[in-house]
Amino acid sequence: MRNSRSLLAILLSVILAVSSFPITALALVSDDELFEYSVTPEEAVAVITGYKGTATDVVIPEIIETNGNKYEVQSVNLEMFDSVEITKITIPKSVKIMENIFHLNRYHTSLKEIAVAEENENYSSVGGVLFDKEGKILYCYPNALTPNITSVYSIPSSVENVFTCAFYGAKEITGIVGGNSVTTIGTSAFAECTGIIAVSLSSKLESIGASAFNGCTSLITIAIPQSVSSIGLAAFRNCSSLTAFAVNSNNEEFAAENGVLFSLSENKNKTQLIAYPAAKNDKSYKIPDTVMVAASYSFFGAKNLESIEMGTSMLDIRSYAFSDCAVLKSVTLGATVSNIGECAFLNCPSLKNMRIGRSVNSIGNHALGYYYIEESEEYKLYGDFSITTPANTAAYQYAYNNNITLVTDGECAHTYSYVYDIVSPTCTKQGYTEYACTYCGEHFNRTVVEPLGHKESDWIIDKEATYTSKGKRHKVCDRCGETTVTEVIPMLKRNIGSCKISLEVKSFTETGKAIKPGVSVTYNGKKLKKGTDFKLSYSDNTAPGVATVTVTGIGLHYKSSKKVTFKIKPKKISGFKVSKQSATSLTLKWNKRSGVSGYKIYMYNPKTKKYELIKTMRGASKNKVTVSKTPSGETLKNKKTYKFKICAYKIVDSSTTVNGEKTKLVYKK
């Protein structure tokens, strides 16, 4: 058909333009008059541009001689064989560039073999199939080559790119396997392979080119791997036996639903219908409401489809979208469609009438009511086709311009079954749902939804606070992204516990008044200021025992608190004397003290020359003790001098006792 040829011609002309090889030389004819060529004398290089022979088994020469000069053939333009039905072509070792490789299959239905000299550094041939030297690009599988007894071809594991028209028209192949490294399937790579029933696609495949499987009329199903991110125009056009698409559920760009292929938006909605299987059994189909575009050729040749209804978001029906749907009888456009592309409903003989509302503002050439005659390349109108539409619409003008029977609506009865527009509420603005007439597109009624209000995020730090500067943070709405609150973060404060804290004096004797020793606080050698950086509080600092100083960080730079302790010793005991003696003992007596835990009595030991503890009196009320032995165990005797000391003590806890200052007594017996 013309639309098929036009599409392919456009695609191939682009490839031809990109692949052209610049040569600045005169066109010449070889001595054997088989080839036209041009030369660059300074490099002794020839480019073959034309073929004048009729042989079907063609050997490209390595050297061309003219006027006694020899030129190495480094480039050939394979377009030169378009007028000859070749069966085999042999490429010499000298060829570095082959232009228009896709012409080998596109224009030669009898090609069985491509041979390449083993010494060629750029191309290779395996089993008659043309590859690049590394085997990464499969350039051409001759379309008359029979792969094996099973008619299944296994693509080598080295292949990454299946080139443009690589398998074009290879009718002997029924299946494609292997190719586990393939990332790219080029334009029309498998087009017109009418015998292919199944294709195994690589898990590394990223791109499927335009018209890649066009005309694979025996292909039944196809599974799109997770890795595929691009599918070209009309990639599956005219696959007349195709019943379903399948897509890996982890694919982020495409999805299949009920066997129909869609592309996905960023939020995973099905927004474009890529391809509807031509052999799908369903007689009617409702396009999902998320879909906004019916892609070109998306329903091409859907042979069982009788009724189609657009979803409530449909905007654009692109060129040839429903062409060649032979049994299509009913089309419900809805109130949102704005464009019907060129030839969108071409060759739909069962479609007798289209109702088109005011929403449609653009209709392409031959979009409605036409069929195409391939032999004469003419578009003709179906005589029994009509358009029903209100006056002063794009459809009205299209019908008038194309001499199509026009049925003009008067007053519309309005069927408000279509949701024309949905505006979701935002945090600060109302939302609404607006309805429209299914036919004429008139809008009515809004269901209002109140603003949602902001949903604040956690704090987001813009600038961290430091010990010398303030920071900044903010919150945003998780729904709309608006900044809802901004706040200054105070400067960081050092924990006072990380500072060095020293008491000027760590031990005192009780005075009966509160004792408050001086405190020095430093950080990294810097002395902190009392009242600016810290404050002090005291506890248990009057009576004997362990007193506490609490240093608390204040101001801009310091926080928390730390405790340090000092001791308050009981003062000296008064009235320490000998109150009674006997021949072998002395009774010591002293004045009682309140607020202490008891008393300790020491006696001088001449042998050790130290005062040694001889008695611990528990209880503050006790005030005398009888001593009959020296520290070394000797009995006291007359006419001897004995030395004693006494102190009060305070038990703070099980591990801490504070001893007071000692009172001395020397007595001669």
XYZ file of C-alpha atoms in Angstrom:
669
model
C 0.000 0.000 0.000
C 1.014 3.584 -0.542
C 1.151 4.497 3.139
C 3.482 1.553 3.769
C 5.783 2.508 0.905
C 5.817 6.166 1.874
C 6.752 5.385 5.454
C 9.595 3.082 4.465
C 10.823 5.457 1.764
C 11.093 8.286 4.276
C 12.977 6.142 6.778
C 15.420 4.762 4.230
C 16.070 8.140 2.628
C 17.117 9.480 6.013
C 19.548 6.582 6.408
C 20.874 7.148 2.878
C 21.488 10.827 3.583
C 23.318 10.121 6.820
C 25.500 7.360 5.356
C 26.652 9.171 2.184
C 30.392 9.105 1.494
C 31.976 12.354 0.207
C 34.199 11.920 -2.861
C 35.713 14.704 -4.919
C 36.622 12.953 -8.176
C 35.419 12.357 -11.722
C 33.108 9.440 -12.582
C 34.861 6.793 -14.719
C 34.051 3.403 -16.247
C 36.247 0.353 -15.648
C 38.091 -1.275 -18.552
C 35.715 -4.265 -18.426
C 32.803 -1.820 -18.561
C 31.153 -3.471 -15.568
C 31.593 -0.735 -12.977
C 31.343 2.996 -12.710
C 33.744 4.477 -10.218
C 35.520 7.587 -9.075
C 39.114 7.899 -7.930
C 41.270 10.096 -5.746
C 44.619 9.895 -7.605
C 46.754 11.255 -4.792
C 45.662 8.327 -2.581
C 45.309 5.706 -5.351
C 41.822 4.901 -4.001
C 38.682 4.015 -5.980
C 35.004 4.237 -5.008
C 32.620 2.036 -7.016
C 29.359 3.900 -7.547
C 27.599 2.033 -10.371
C 27.114 -1.409 -11.935
C 26.569 -1.802 -15.683
C 26.594 -5.604 -15.876
C 23.807 -8.186 -15.788
C 25.453 -11.084 -13.918
C 23.641 -12.235 -10.785
C 26.835 -13.523 -9.114
C 28.822 -10.322 -8.627
C 32.452 -10.079 -7.529
C 33.616 -6.635 -6.451
C 37.195 -6.143 -7.771
C 39.971 -5.366 -5.330
C 41.915 -3.306 -7.883
C 40.666 -1.207 -10.801
C 43.109 -0.368 -13.580
C 42.727 2.559 -15.926
C 45.264 4.165 -18.207
C 48.004 2.065 -16.642
C 47.154 3.225 -13.124
C 45.973 0.922 -10.354
C 43.424 1.993 -7.753
C 42.452 0.056 -4.645
C 38.690 -0.278 -4.203
C 37.920 0.947 -0.671
C 34.265 1.925 -0.962
C 31.205 0.587 -2.779
C 27.678 1.960 -3.010
C 25.378 -1.069 -2.993
C 22.513 0.996 -4.386
C 24.105 0.328 -7.805
C 22.632 -3.212 -7.862
C 18.994 -2.111 -7.389
C 18.122 -2.834 -11.031
C 19.727 -6.310 -11.085
C 18.380 -9.369 -9.258
C 21.677 -10.623 -7.801
C 21.986 -13.935 -5.975
C 25.500 -13.592 -4.566
C 27.973 -10.804 -3.933
C 31.656 -11.154 -3.016
C 33.468 -8.373 -1.148
C 37.308 -8.122 -1.459
C 39.698 -7.457 1.400
C 40.270 -3.840 0.343
C 36.734 -2.555 0.987
C 36.442 -0.368 4.056
C 33.045 1.234 3.494
C 29.823 -0.188 2.054
C 27.101 2.390 1.548
C 23.399 1.476 1.528
C 23.860 -2.064 2.817
C 20.126 -2.180 3.491
C 19.504 -2.187 -0.298
C 20.791 -5.792 -0.484
C 17.610 -7.144 1.099
C 15.281 -4.281 0.311
C 15.677 -4.672 -3.472
C 16.919 -8.250 -4.001
C 14.538 -11.098 -3.251
C 16.848 -13.816 -4.652
C 20.022 -12.999 -2.687
C 21.368 -16.203 -1.130
C 24.919 -15.405 -0.082
C 27.267 -12.572 0.807
C 30.939 -13.588 0.766
C 33.753 -11.513 2.290
C 37.494 -12.054 1.925
C 38.931 -13.308 5.194
C 41.618 -10.616 5.082
C 39.029 -7.806 5.071
C 39.561 -5.726 8.214
C 36.064 -4.224 8.398
C 33.580 -6.897 7.357
C 33.119 -10.643 7.718
C 30.760 -13.347 6.468
C 29.500 -16.357 8.407
C 27.299 -18.832 6.563
C 26.608 -16.254 3.877
C 25.474 -13.624 6.432
C 27.225 -10.229 6.519
C 28.689 -8.917 9.809
C 31.213 -6.315 10.838
C 34.674 -7.731 11.551
C 34.057 -8.116 15.294
C 30.685 -9.752 14.764
C 28.901 -7.057 16.771
C 26.771 -5.781 13.884
C 24.624 -8.139 11.821
C 24.322 -6.179 8.559
C 22.470 -8.497 6.215
C 20.894 -11.938 6.242
C 20.246 -12.684 2.521
C 16.503 -12.979 2.197
C 16.658 -16.093 -0.001
C 19.020 -17.924 2.368
C 17.550 -20.947 4.163
C 18.964 -21.060 7.704
C 18.757 -24.812 8.459
C 16.383 -27.745 8.370
C 14.249 -26.146 11.111
C 14.145 -22.744 9.360
C 15.117 -21.143 12.682
C 18.072 -18.756 12.702
C 20.211 -18.328 15.813
C 21.779 -14.883 16.052
C 25.401 -15.213 17.289
C 26.022 -14.186 20.892
C 28.512 -11.519 19.793
C 25.877 -9.471 17.935
C 24.797 -6.227 19.611
C 23.139 -4.447 16.674
C 20.723 -5.949 14.142
C 21.135 -3.457 11.302
C 18.516 -1.661 9.187
C 16.682 -4.162 6.922
C 19.041 -6.899 8.136
C 16.407 -9.664 7.693
C 14.047 -7.756 5.396
C 11.897 -10.158 3.386
C 13.626 -13.320 4.675
C 10.604 -15.501 4.013
C 12.344 -18.827 4.704
C 12.821 -18.063 8.405
C 10.120 -19.175 10.851
C 11.873 -18.282 14.091
C 14.647 -16.133 15.563
C 16.559 -17.278 18.650
C 19.870 -16.460 20.324
C 21.135 -12.913 20.142
C 21.546 -12.636 23.902
C 23.762 -9.554 23.513
C 21.518 -7.605 21.125
C 20.766 -4.073 22.352
C 19.430 -2.537 19.124
C 17.025 -3.756 16.445
C 17.229 -1.340 13.526
C 14.619 0.142 11.213
C 12.727 -2.561 9.249
C 15.204 -5.128 10.572
C 12.663 -8.003 10.364
C 10.128 -6.328 8.068
C 8.240 -8.578 5.622
C 9.564 -11.770 7.251
C 6.224 -13.386 6.574
C 7.219 -16.815 7.865
C 8.367 -15.777 11.340
C 6.090 -17.215 14.011
C 8.148 -16.438 17.110
C 11.017 -14.128 18.075
C 13.067 -14.365 21.248
C 14.144 -10.861 22.283
C 17.347 -10.310 24.257
C 17.108 -9.328 27.914
C 19.621 -6.584 27.034
C 17.511 -5.127 24.220
C 17.058 -1.362 24.555
C 15.677 -0.140 21.230
C 13.238 -1.510 18.632
C 13.400 0.557 15.445
C 10.593 1.911 13.284
C 8.807 -0.769 11.208
C 11.115 -3.354 12.799
C 8.525 -6.168 12.501
C 6.291 -4.569 9.869
C 4.571 -7.220 7.741
C 5.515 -10.213 9.912
C 2.156 -11.742 9.088
C 2.757 -15.062 10.881
C 3.997 -13.605 14.181
C 1.558 -14.638 16.923
C 2.855 -13.109 20.158
C 5.808 -11.024 21.241
C 7.257 -10.348 24.702
C 8.951 -7.015 25.416
C 11.832 -7.355 27.933
C 12.376 -5.117 30.953
C 15.340 -3.398 29.278
C 13.464 -1.917 26.279
C 13.172 1.878 26.526
C 12.358 2.818 22.907
C 9.923 1.453 20.305
C 9.843 3.161 16.904
C 6.917 4.170 14.708
C 4.822 1.303 13.311
C 7.207 -1.282 14.728
C 4.448 -3.953 14.666
C 2.328 -2.696 11.776
C 0.559 -5.309 9.649
C 1.384 -8.225 11.963
C -1.928 -9.760 10.976
C -1.627 -12.916 13.139
C -0.527 -11.126 16.318
C -2.907 -11.891 19.186
C -1.194 -10.322 22.183
C 1.710 -8.294 23.499
C 3.413 -9.114 26.770
C 5.704 -6.735 28.662
C 7.994 -7.517 31.585
C 6.336 -6.083 34.697
C 9.551 -4.285 35.690
C 9.742 -2.300 32.444
C 9.544 1.418 33.304
C 8.595 2.703 29.837
C 6.001 0.245 28.501
C 3.204 -1.992 29.745
C 0.644 -4.403 28.342
C -2.973 -4.648 29.430
C -5.260 -7.311 27.967
C -2.601 -7.912 25.316
C -2.508 -4.243 24.193
C 0.800 -2.337 24.224
C 1.051 1.076 25.946
C 3.784 3.560 26.795
C 3.923 4.913 30.341
C 4.201 8.405 31.774
C 6.548 9.277 34.631
C 3.839 8.398 37.140
C 3.308 5.016 35.409
C -0.027 5.910 33.797
C -0.775 4.400 30.394
C -0.851 7.612 28.345
C -0.215 6.385 24.776
C -1.628 3.311 23.069
C 1.252 2.004 20.945
C -0.199 -1.108 19.312
C -3.397 -3.169 19.381
C -2.831 -6.784 18.230
C -4.327 -7.148 14.749
C -5.636 -10.670 15.452
C -7.042 -9.959 18.919
C -10.418 -11.730 19.107
C -12.380 -8.969 20.843
C -15.075 -7.319 18.731
C -15.234 -4.184 20.865
C -12.653 -2.249 22.815
C -12.746 0.665 25.274
C -9.486 2.602 25.423
C -8.421 3.193 29.066
C -9.302 6.620 30.452
C -5.643 7.529 31.113
C -4.718 7.272 27.418
C -4.301 10.609 25.616
C -2.813 9.432 22.295
C -3.628 6.636 19.859
C -0.278 6.259 18.081
C 0.116 6.085 14.315
C -0.798 2.606 12.991
C -1.802 1.561 16.535
C -4.954 -0.318 15.386
C -3.822 -0.947 11.801
C -5.529 -4.000 10.308
C -7.395 -4.997 13.502
C -9.436 -7.602 11.672
C -11.982 -8.483 14.382
C -12.607 -5.017 15.804
C -16.180 -3.799 15.189
C -16.577 -1.121 17.852
C -14.124 1.302 19.466
C -14.753 3.801 22.282
C -12.231 6.479 23.219
C -11.326 7.027 26.857
C -12.137 10.236 28.704
C -8.602 11.627 28.300
C -8.151 10.927 24.573
C -6.849 13.976 22.696
C -5.003 12.817 19.602
C -5.835 10.071 17.073
C -2.740 10.021 14.905
C -2.212 9.181 11.231
C -3.307 5.704 10.060
C -4.286 4.825 13.658
C -7.380 2.819 12.558
C -6.603 2.285 8.892
C -7.500 -1.076 7.322
C -9.915 -2.047 10.111
C -12.185 -3.912 7.689
C -15.098 -4.675 10.043
C -15.043 -1.506 12.163
C -18.627 -0.206 12.322
C -18.868 2.046 15.355
C -16.579 4.778 16.700
C -17.397 6.734 19.869
C -15.063 9.711 19.996
C -16.189 11.265 23.249
C -15.872 14.924 24.158
C -12.106 15.288 24.500
C -10.630 14.306 21.116
C -9.141 17.376 19.417
C -7.213 15.883 16.485
C -7.912 13.138 13.930
C -4.739 12.580 11.928
C -4.157 11.959 8.231
C -5.680 8.704 6.953
C -6.663 7.823 10.525
C -9.674 5.741 9.337
C -8.501 4.941 5.805
C -9.811 1.683 4.279
C -12.592 1.120 6.815
C -15.420 -0.065 4.482
C -17.825 -1.050 7.285
C -17.740 2.381 8.912
C -20.804 4.171 7.503
C -21.120 7.147 9.828
C -19.060 9.144 12.331
C -20.542 11.394 15.001
C -18.053 14.175 15.680
C -18.490 16.881 18.302
C -17.123 20.368 18.790
C -13.965 19.264 20.612
C -12.389 18.094 17.323
C -10.602 21.091 15.796
C -8.271 19.365 13.328
C -8.909 16.586 10.772
C -6.109 15.425 8.443
C -6.267 14.596 4.744
C -8.235 11.443 3.868
C -8.816 10.846 7.581
C -12.475 9.812 7.189
C -14.523 8.153 4.455
C -11.694 7.230 2.067
C -10.115 4.078 0.665
C -6.885 3.750 -1.302
C -6.409 2.055 -4.695
C -2.841 0.795 -4.823
C -2.671 0.123 -8.568
C -3.620 3.663 -9.550
C -2.342 5.288 -6.355
C -5.652 7.081 -5.871
C -7.793 7.948 -2.846
C -11.527 7.387 -3.370
C -14.571 8.206 -1.239
C -16.952 5.544 0.029
C -20.267 6.605 -1.445
C -22.303 5.551 1.606
C -20.212 7.298 4.264
C -21.633 10.257 6.227
C -20.618 12.555 9.083
C -22.995 13.720 11.804
C -21.892 16.949 13.462
C -23.178 20.319 14.669
C -22.765 23.290 12.362
C -19.634 25.413 12.395
C -17.278 22.639 13.443
C -14.074 21.239 11.954
C -15.988 18.067 11.053
C -18.663 20.132 9.292
C -15.972 21.866 7.200
C -14.198 18.554 6.470
C -17.425 16.978 5.198
C -18.182 20.031 3.075
C -14.655 20.188 1.584
C -14.595 16.472 0.747
C -18.141 16.229 -0.589
C -19.123 13.799 2.168
C -22.768 13.402 3.101
C -23.394 15.697 6.051
C -26.012 15.222 8.765
C -26.337 18.416 10.771
C -27.545 18.249 14.360
C -29.964 20.833 15.613
C -30.617 21.078 19.324
C -28.537 18.461 21.142
C -30.280 16.369 23.801
C -27.006 16.344 25.774
C -25.791 13.102 27.255
C -23.418 14.062 30.058
C -21.650 10.754 30.474
C -18.128 12.021 29.808
C -15.827 13.583 32.335
C -14.415 16.471 30.344
C -11.910 17.769 32.822
C -10.628 16.855 36.234
C -8.649 19.420 38.188
C -7.299 17.959 41.370
C -7.451 20.149 44.458
C -4.168 21.602 45.627
C -3.126 22.558 49.106
C -4.489 26.081 48.663
C -6.943 25.882 45.751
C -10.183 24.066 45.087
C -10.380 21.212 42.614
C -13.293 20.167 40.483
C -14.672 17.581 38.094
C -16.305 19.034 34.972
C -18.657 17.048 32.760
C -19.337 17.445 29.042
C -21.879 16.203 26.549
C -20.737 12.982 24.930
C -21.703 14.267 21.520
C -21.625 18.048 21.190
C -19.007 18.731 23.804
C -20.969 21.353 25.749
C -19.712 21.600 29.313
C -21.834 21.680 32.434
C -21.720 21.203 36.158
C -18.716 21.165 38.397
C -18.264 19.060 41.482
C -16.008 21.114 43.742
C -13.404 19.598 46.046
C -12.074 21.806 48.847
C -8.315 22.578 49.212
C -6.328 19.800 50.824
C -4.163 21.957 53.088
C -0.432 21.590 53.399
C 1.181 18.337 54.519
C 4.403 19.438 56.121
C 7.621 17.514 55.747
C 10.236 16.986 58.418
C 12.804 19.753 58.863
C 15.128 20.233 55.886
C 18.514 21.693 56.790
C 19.646 24.565 54.544
C 22.673 25.501 56.616
C 24.041 23.622 59.572
C 24.545 25.637 62.737
C 28.108 25.749 64.067
C 29.671 26.867 67.340
C 30.303 30.287 65.793
C 27.330 30.881 63.452
C 23.602 30.264 63.259
C 22.011 27.805 60.823
C 18.796 27.752 58.849
C 16.131 25.134 58.177
C 12.718 24.895 56.541
C 9.745 22.638 55.944
C 7.991 22.026 52.630
C 4.632 20.598 51.734
C 4.967 16.982 50.621
C 2.087 17.531 48.202
C 2.835 20.822 46.453
C 6.461 21.462 47.344
C 5.759 24.951 48.726
C 7.922 26.126 51.613
C 5.620 26.365 54.629
C 7.926 27.530 57.416
C 11.491 28.807 57.734
C 13.409 28.868 60.993
C 16.796 30.002 62.287
C 18.808 27.296 64.025
C 20.611 28.682 67.098
C 24.364 28.384 67.273
C 25.582 25.110 68.690
C 26.426 25.090 72.382
C 29.315 23.110 73.757
C 28.578 20.752 76.586
C 30.133 22.227 79.721
C 31.181 18.690 80.520
C 33.762 18.898 77.723
C 35.457 21.782 79.547
C 38.221 21.534 82.127
C 36.841 22.437 85.569
C 39.239 23.074 88.455
C 38.602 24.026 92.107
C 41.007 26.522 93.615
C 40.952 24.463 96.870
C 39.630 20.920 97.151
C 39.602 20.441 100.939
C 38.362 22.729 103.739
C 37.811 22.660 107.487
C 34.333 23.427 108.654
C 33.664 26.938 109.825
C 29.974 26.746 110.609
C 29.245 28.798 107.500
C 28.684 27.848 103.844
C 31.951 27.247 102.044
C 32.147 28.339 98.385
C 35.503 27.641 96.770
C 36.492 29.452 93.581
C 36.096 27.557 90.281
C 38.171 27.842 87.088
C 36.541 26.694 83.792
C 38.545 26.515 80.534
C 37.984 25.144 77.015
C 41.046 24.501 74.849
C 43.027 26.853 77.065
C 40.448 29.663 76.897
C 39.109 30.739 80.269
C 35.331 30.976 80.493
C 33.600 33.881 82.219
C 31.395 33.322 85.219
C 27.989 34.876 84.631
C 28.517 34.963 80.858
C 29.444 31.382 80.037
C 28.565 29.551 83.247
C 27.003 29.848 86.672
C 27.710 28.048 89.968
C 25.497 26.477 92.598
C 26.580 24.759 95.824
C 25.043 22.032 97.966
C 25.977 20.276 101.245
C 28.688 22.902 101.708
C 28.374 23.772 105.434
C 28.568 20.589 107.531
C 31.463 18.095 107.415
C 31.372 15.664 104.487
C 31.496 15.961 100.704
C 30.114 19.185 99.204
C 29.074 19.669 95.576
C 29.617 22.501 93.118
C 27.330 22.390 90.040
C 28.745 24.214 87.007
C 25.959 25.029 84.497
C 26.601 26.299 80.959
C 24.703 29.477 80.043
C 24.634 32.100 77.301
C 25.219 31.571 73.590
C 27.975 29.008 73.664
C 27.620 26.537 76.530
C 24.953 24.203 77.838
C 24.323 21.340 80.237
C 26.031 21.024 83.616
C 28.775 19.183 85.417
C 29.303 18.498 89.107
C 32.598 18.599 91.005
C 33.090 17.888 94.741
C 35.254 19.071 97.609
C 35.678 17.875 101.189
C 34.735 19.698 104.378
C 36.680 18.265 107.298
C 35.392 18.342 110.894
C 37.234 20.957 112.983
C 39.584 20.049 115.872
C 38.235 18.315 119.002
C 38.394 20.422 122.155
C 38.864 19.312 125.765
C 41.098 16.354 124.879
C 42.698 15.191 128.177
C 43.445 12.294 130.510
C 40.585 12.103 132.977
C 41.704 9.020 134.906
C 44.687 6.720 135.193
C 45.734 3.469 136.843
C 48.981 1.592 137.026
C 48.369 0.041 133.630
C 45.868 2.307 131.866
C 44.820 5.813 130.925
C 41.279 7.079 130.365
C 41.060 9.724 127.640
C 38.167 12.171 127.493
C 37.058 14.985 125.131
C 34.184 17.294 124.380
C 31.408 15.786 122.261
C 30.724 17.045 118.717
C 27.450 17.072 116.827
C 27.136 16.334 113.116
C 29.938 13.754 113.008
C 29.909 9.962 112.728
C 32.409 9.279 115.513
C 36.011 9.677 116.623
C 39.383 8.147 115.845
C 42.127 7.876 118.509
C 45.757 7.524 117.484
C 48.800 6.675 119.670
C 52.437 7.291 118.901
C 54.520 4.131 118.315
C 58.215 4.784 119.060
C 59.168 1.711 117.136
C 57.595 2.890 113.879
C 57.886 6.552 114.814
C 54.291 7.044 113.646
C 50.893 7.721 115.154
C 48.836 4.592 114.701
C 45.053 4.184 114.949
C 44.220 2.336 118.147
C 40.494 2.951 118.455
C 37.539 4.040 116.330
C 34.577 5.277 118.315
C 31.272 5.094 116.433
C 28.682 7.669 117.425
C 29.010 11.386 118.102
C 27.791 11.005 121.716
C 30.774 8.967 122.877
C 33.488 11.043 124.583
C 35.906 8.750 126.430
C 38.039 5.674 125.987
C 40.399 3.637 128.201
C 43.801 2.727 126.769
C 45.861 -0.093 128.342
C 48.107 -1.196 125.488
C 50.517 0.545 123.169
C 50.229 0.034 119.371
C 52.942 -2.608 119.661
C 50.973 -4.472 122.374
C 52.911 -3.383 125.487
C 51.101 -2.637 128.763
C 51.131 0.986 129.859
C 53.627 1.765 132.642
C 54.241 4.525 135.132
C 56.905 7.102 134.543
C 56.409 6.862 130.828
C 55.378 9.588 128.408
C 52.608 8.744 125.960
C 51.416 10.784 122.973
C 47.878 10.730 121.581
C 45.888 12.382 118.771
C 42.136 12.513 118.213
C 39.938 13.595 115.299
C 36.277 13.500 114.455
C 35.227 11.764 111.243
C 32.207 11.875 108.943
C 30.992 8.887 106.927
C 29.564 10.125 103.616
C 28.836 6.753 102.036
C 30.171 3.222 102.059
C 33.314 4.258 100.248
C 33.899 7.812 101.480
C 34.921 8.980 104.972
C 36.150 12.500 105.770
C 38.560 12.756 108.688
C 38.792 16.008 110.651
C 41.806 17.869 111.894
C 43.642 16.116 114.756
C 44.092 17.359 118.355
C 47.343 16.313 120.083
C 47.815 15.204 123.731
C 51.139 14.421 125.461
C 50.896 12.832 128.905
C 53.573 11.588 131.321
C 52.250 8.786 133.477
